[in-house]
GROMACS .gro file of C-alpha atoms in nm:
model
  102
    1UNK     CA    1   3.359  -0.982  -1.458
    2UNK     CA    2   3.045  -1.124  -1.635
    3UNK     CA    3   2.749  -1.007  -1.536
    4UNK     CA    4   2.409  -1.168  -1.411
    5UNK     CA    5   2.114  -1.097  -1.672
    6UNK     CA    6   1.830  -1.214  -1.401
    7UNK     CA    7   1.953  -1.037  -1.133
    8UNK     CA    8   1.841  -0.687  -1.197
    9UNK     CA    9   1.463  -0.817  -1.197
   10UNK     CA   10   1.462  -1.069  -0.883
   11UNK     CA   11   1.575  -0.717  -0.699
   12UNK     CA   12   1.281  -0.551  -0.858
   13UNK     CA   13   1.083  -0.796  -0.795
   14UNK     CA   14   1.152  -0.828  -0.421
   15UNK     CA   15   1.157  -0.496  -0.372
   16UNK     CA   16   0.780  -0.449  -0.512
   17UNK     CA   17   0.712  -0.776  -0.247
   18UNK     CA   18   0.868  -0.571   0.039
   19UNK     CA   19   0.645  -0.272  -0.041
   20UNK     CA   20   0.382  -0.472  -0.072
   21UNK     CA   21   0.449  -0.629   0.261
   22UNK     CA   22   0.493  -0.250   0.403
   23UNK     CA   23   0.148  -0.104   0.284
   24UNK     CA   24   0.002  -0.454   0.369
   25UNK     CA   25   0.091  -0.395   0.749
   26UNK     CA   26  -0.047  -0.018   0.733
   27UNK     CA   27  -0.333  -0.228   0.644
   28UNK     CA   28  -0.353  -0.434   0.925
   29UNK     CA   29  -0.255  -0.140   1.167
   30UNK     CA   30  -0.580   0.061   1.022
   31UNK     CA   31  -0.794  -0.196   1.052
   32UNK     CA   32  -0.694  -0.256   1.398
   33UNK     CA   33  -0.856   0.106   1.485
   34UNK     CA   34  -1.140   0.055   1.267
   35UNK     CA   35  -1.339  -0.154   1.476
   36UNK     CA   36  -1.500   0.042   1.720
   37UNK     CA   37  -1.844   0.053   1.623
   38UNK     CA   38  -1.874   0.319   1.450
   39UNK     CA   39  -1.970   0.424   1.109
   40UNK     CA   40  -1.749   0.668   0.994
   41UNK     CA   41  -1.456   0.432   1.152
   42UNK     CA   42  -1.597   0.167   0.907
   43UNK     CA   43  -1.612   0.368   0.611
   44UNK     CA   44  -1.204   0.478   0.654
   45UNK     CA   45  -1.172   0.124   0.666
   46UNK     CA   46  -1.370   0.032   0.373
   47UNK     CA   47  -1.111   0.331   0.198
   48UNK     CA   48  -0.827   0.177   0.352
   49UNK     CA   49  -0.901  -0.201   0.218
   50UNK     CA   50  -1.001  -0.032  -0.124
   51UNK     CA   51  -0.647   0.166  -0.169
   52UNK     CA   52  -0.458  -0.137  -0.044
   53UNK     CA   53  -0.666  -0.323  -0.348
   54UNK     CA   54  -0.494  -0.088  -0.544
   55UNK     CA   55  -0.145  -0.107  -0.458
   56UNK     CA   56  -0.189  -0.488  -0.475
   57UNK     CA   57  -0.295  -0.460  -0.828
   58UNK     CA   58  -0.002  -0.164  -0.933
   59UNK     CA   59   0.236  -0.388  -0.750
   60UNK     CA   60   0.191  -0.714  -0.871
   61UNK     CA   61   0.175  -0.622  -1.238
   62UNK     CA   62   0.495  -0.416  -1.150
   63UNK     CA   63   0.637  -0.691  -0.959
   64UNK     CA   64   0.567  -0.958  -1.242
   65UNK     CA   65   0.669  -0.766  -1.514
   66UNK     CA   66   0.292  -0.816  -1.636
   67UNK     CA   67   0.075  -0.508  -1.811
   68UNK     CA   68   0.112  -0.274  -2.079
   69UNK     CA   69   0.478  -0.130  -2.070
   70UNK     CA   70   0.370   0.265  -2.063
   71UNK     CA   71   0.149   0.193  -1.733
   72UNK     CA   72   0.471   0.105  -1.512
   73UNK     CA   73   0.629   0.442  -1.517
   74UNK     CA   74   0.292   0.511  -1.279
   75UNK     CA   75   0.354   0.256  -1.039
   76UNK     CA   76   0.606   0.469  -0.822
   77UNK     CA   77   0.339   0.773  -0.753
   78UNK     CA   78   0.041   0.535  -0.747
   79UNK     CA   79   0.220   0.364  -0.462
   80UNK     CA   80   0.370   0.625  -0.241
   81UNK     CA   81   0.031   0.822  -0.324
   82UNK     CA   82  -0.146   0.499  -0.173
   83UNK     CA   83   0.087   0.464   0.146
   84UNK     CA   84   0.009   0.835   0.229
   85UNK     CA   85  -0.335   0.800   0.187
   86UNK     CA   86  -0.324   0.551   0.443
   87UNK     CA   87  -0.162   0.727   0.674
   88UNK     CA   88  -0.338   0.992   0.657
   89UNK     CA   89  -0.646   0.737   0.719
   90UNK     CA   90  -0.446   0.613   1.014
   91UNK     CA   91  -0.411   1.008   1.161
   92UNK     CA   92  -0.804   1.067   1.098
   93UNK     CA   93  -0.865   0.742   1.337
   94UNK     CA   94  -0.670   0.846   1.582
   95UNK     CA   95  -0.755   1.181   1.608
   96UNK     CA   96  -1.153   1.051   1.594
   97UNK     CA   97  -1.014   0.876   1.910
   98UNK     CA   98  -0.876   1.144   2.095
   99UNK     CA   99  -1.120   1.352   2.034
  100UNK     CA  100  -1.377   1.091   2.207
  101UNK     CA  101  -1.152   1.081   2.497
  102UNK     CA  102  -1.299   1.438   2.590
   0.00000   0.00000   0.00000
């Protein structure tokens, strides 16, 4: 059984997309509690759109095969480092919230 030389990378590729498409709707969902008014909601927003710059930038290259060679073995940590970081953004809003509740 022969196998498929362009195969290998259209999976890469579209699983960079998905992730993408994952830390993309994190995005959306932190931007959703971000506009309330306040300043310091603003600011984790500003972070959030700033990290999700990021990932676009590591995952693209990664996704496109594009870049030097040596700076794709970071893309993994970068990435899940970034998705954290959001959600820990995402726990700071809410908490902010709750704690206005009172």
């Amino acid at each position: 059984m022969s196998r498929d030389p362009g195969l290998q990378p259209e999976r890469t590729r579209l699983a960079w997309r998905r992730t993408l498409l994952a830390v993309t709707a994190i995005l959306v969902l932190e931007l959703r509690l971000a506009f309330t008014g306040r300043a310091f909601d603003a600011l984790l927003a500003g972070l959030a759109v700033i990290t999700w710059l990021g990932v676009l930038v590591v995952d693209w290259r990664r996704a496109t095969g594009a870049g030097p060679r040596g700076a794709q073995r970071w893309s993994i940590p970068l990435t899940a480092l970034a998705a954290a970081g959001l959600a820990l953004l995402g726990v700071l809003h809410v908490l902010r919230g709750l704690r206005g509740l009172r």
